[in-house]
Amino acid sequence: MPPNTLVRRRVLASAVALGVAAAIAAPVAIPEAASAATTGALTITDESSSPDRYVPENLPAKYPSVEAVDPNSNPQAFWDGGEFTFPADLAPARGDTYPMAIGGVNAPTDPICTSGGTVDLTLSFDVELMGPTAGVGGTADASFVLDGTTRVGTSTGLPPYNTPLGWSGTVTTTATVPVEQLVDGRLTYYVALEGFHNGSRSWDASGLTLDYSLACPPVAEDDETSTYVDESVQLDPLANDSTDPSTTLDPSSVRFLDESGNPVDTLLTEQGEYSVDTATGVVTFAPAEGFTGLTDAVTYQVANSDGLLATALITIDVLPFSPAMTLVKDGELDDANENGLADVGETITYTFTVENTGTVPLTEVSIADAKVSGIQPSSQSVPVNGIATFTASYVVTQADVDSGSVYNEASASGTDPRGGTVATDTADNEVPGTDRVPGLTVDKSSTLHDTNENGLADVGETIDYSFLVTNTGNVTLHDVTVEDPKVGEIVPASVTLGPDDQHTFTASYTVASEDVSLGEVYNTASVSAIDPINEDGERYVGVPDFDRVETVPPAALLTLEKTGALTGDVDGDGLADLGDVVTYTFAVHNAGNVDVADVRINDPRVSSTMPESMDIAVGGTGTFTADYTVTQDDVDAGEVANTATAEGAYVTPEGPVSVNSSPSTDTVGADRAPALEVVKDGVLDDTNENGLADVGETISYTITAHNRGNTTLVDVVVFDERVDGLQPVSATIPVGESVEFVAAPYTVTQADVDAGSVTNTASARGRVPNGPEITSPPVDNVINVPAADPSLTIEKFADLQDANDNGTADVGEEILYSFDVVNTGNVTLSDVAVIDDRISALVPASIDTLAPGERFTFLADPYVVTEADVQSGGVVNVASATGMAPGADEPTESESDTVTTVTTVIVPPTTPPTPDAAGPDDDGSLVTTDGALGLAGLGALALAIGALITGGLLVRRNRVS
């Protein structure tokens, strides 16, 4: 047993009737006193023929009950409930006292807690007989009792026969005990002394019974682990340590022993630092930086729950950390047809050999190979310098033959102690495949959906194509496609075909105009695939096939619709003005059954279109646009009208054929706003330099016609009734321009003077080209004439129809009056008339006009002389002339003229004539209004008398002005 091992003993029973004392010696101190004897006394308290119970005094503490037996298995004494019980045959007297002594414990010389096997136990104890018996005889024995029944071992030093009282000696018992028979690590030791006399037992001295618990110290085993350079490692030293099952290891007791043997929590060496977790007992070692190799052993100690210690050594192997491995892959072909090549269905057995060439062990090593599956085993651990082998089988496929060989790559991977992944380089293997011979064919067929059932392909009808593709080679062909430039999408886009595989591709085609132009739908289909042999990117092309479908004859037709819209209507009136922009849209529709190419617009009105040309498919409509700026001619015309056509061509095998649309016309109304204005100027040739137009002087007129509108004016003529000889006779006047018309000189007339001025009005008239006439507003020109000076004279004549030739007017005779009226002014008078109260009527009553210097004679109806005329002595007649000057409010009246016709002399009556009598009054009448004969009447009468006296002649006055 290691020198530091603690042994703990327990005394379970002691003291017998004979006072046998037992002492078990120990080599070291223990919690109980080991060397000092413990004494006490066993007092007999009862006498009985049956076993009595005696209460011991001053005995060690109570332990579990143990029964002592004699060699015949008869119970001798047992400790129970703090009492010793003795057999009746000992028959101690009441009150007897048996002293006893217990000495030290002598420990076994060999370890007793080794698991398995046996232990050699030797216990010695001192015995002193202090009982009342004088001595014993016969033989005595002491032995170990196992399981409470089996006595083992031999004893020496037993008391001899007839041992006297007070004998003492050392009894030693030796036995080899199987460890497994130790109950809970405890051994019961009995001292059974028997006395015999003459061959029969005279007494039994089963006095000392010891239940000795074999206190097992822990067993500490050396520990060794490994780590890698610069990597800490932990180990549990208790993991392989053990102790008595009745005890437990104490993790908190783990300590390192320094050079002085002192326990420490941490220990620093040149090779690294050790530390212990005092709660768990786990040891951590942190190697010194860069250190590799096996560390020097360090000592640690551990105690069990009984406080017994054990020590052991710890060593750490610090390894370099260099994980690495290699892979070798081999493949063996099971060549069924012995052609030396891999054919479809043959088997290849692969072997994968992995070698750990690093410095660390590898775990979870496995093989990755995309080509094969079921690799066995799935994973392995490979120690340093170790080799692991994996295997797998593979069946050659068509894909392998397609590629020309069975080629695959594999790699191995594993996990190093730090959890990192370790992988090998790729290892490959290639088994040649059979020769590859590709082949492809395509068979093309068509079905026409003849909607009008005319048996021919029309534009818009559909043809369904089928393409049967066959792989006639011995290799799989990928990306097998059908190409047909005639059709659109071919379904499917591509397929993969193994040898002898077939697949039908389909496509639909709508008959187009170019087909009709050519007279047939002709197309060729080809088939291709990725070339499995060539690696230059070229495709393998199979055998092509073609198909024909007859079409209807071509019938081209273009229609054109032209529209114009004012897009630059500056004034926003919706009409085209000069400079406005008209945007034309030309919609060309292909109403035929063939596409028409290079369609263009022919329009003399526009210079170019957008686009310049285009292709228009059957049923399609193409739109062209063009901008046009409105010109003066357009405005003059009152509209922007133009006509366009569309032209194009379609292609036939014989060449292009032209197509022209019918013309299309569009008209945009123009904003015609014609306006004509004249300005008239007159220059007077003022011969008398009075600054006024006198009759006979001339005026030179110029009439200027201005085009104030937005249209050209043609056939412009000037109207002026006062002048003639205008030159030019007519003219064309552009917008904003003017033309002067010059008239022949105009001679001022009396009418001009009468009018108060030479005023004349001129106007111009023209027309818009191809449009309506337009007349300018009239314009006047005024040249002043001399101021009006109207004047009239009148001269009255009387012609007596003297029936009795008496030379005087008699009652009943007639007088014929006439009146000469002369215009003595400078203006023509109108409505010229004579005022004469004597006459009843004039012929004419009046005249319309009387020019200056003109004379006109008015004739009156015959006047019949009355009685009153005769009584008054004469027929006095006063007349005046009136006329209206131009522009006058009041008539112009001449001075009056009086004519008197003398009547027969009459003696005045005594009574004055009444005021109503005929005769001149204040204005020349003979009689005043109050009946008195006025001076004029007297004068007239005197004149009349004088005339009569002088010969009876009638005097007339003629006045000319």
Coordinates of C-alpha atoms in Angstrom, one line a residue, residues 15-22 97-101 127-132 205-208:
A15 CA -15.4 -7.4 25.9
V16 CA -16.4 -11.0 26.7
A17 CA -17.0 -12.8 30.0
L18 CA -13.3 -13.8 30.2
G19 CA -12.2 -10.2 29.8
V20 CA -10.3 -10.8 26.6
A21 CA -8.8 -7.6 25.4
A22 CA -8.0 -7.1 21.7
T97 CA -17.4 -7.6 36.9
Y98 CA -15.1 -8.5 34.0
P99 CA -12.6 -5.9 33.1
M100 CA -11.3 -5.6 29.6
A101 CA -8.7 -3.7 27.5
V127 CA -5.3 -10.7 24.7
E128 CA -5.2 -10.6 28.5
L129 CA -7.4 -13.0 30.5
M130 CA -8.8 -11.2 33.5
G131 CA -11.8 -13.3 34.2
P132 CA -12.7 -15.2 37.4
A205 CA -14.3 -17.9 25.8
S206 CA -15.8 -16.1 22.9
G207 CA -15.1 -12.9 24.5
L208 CA -13.8 -10.4 21.8

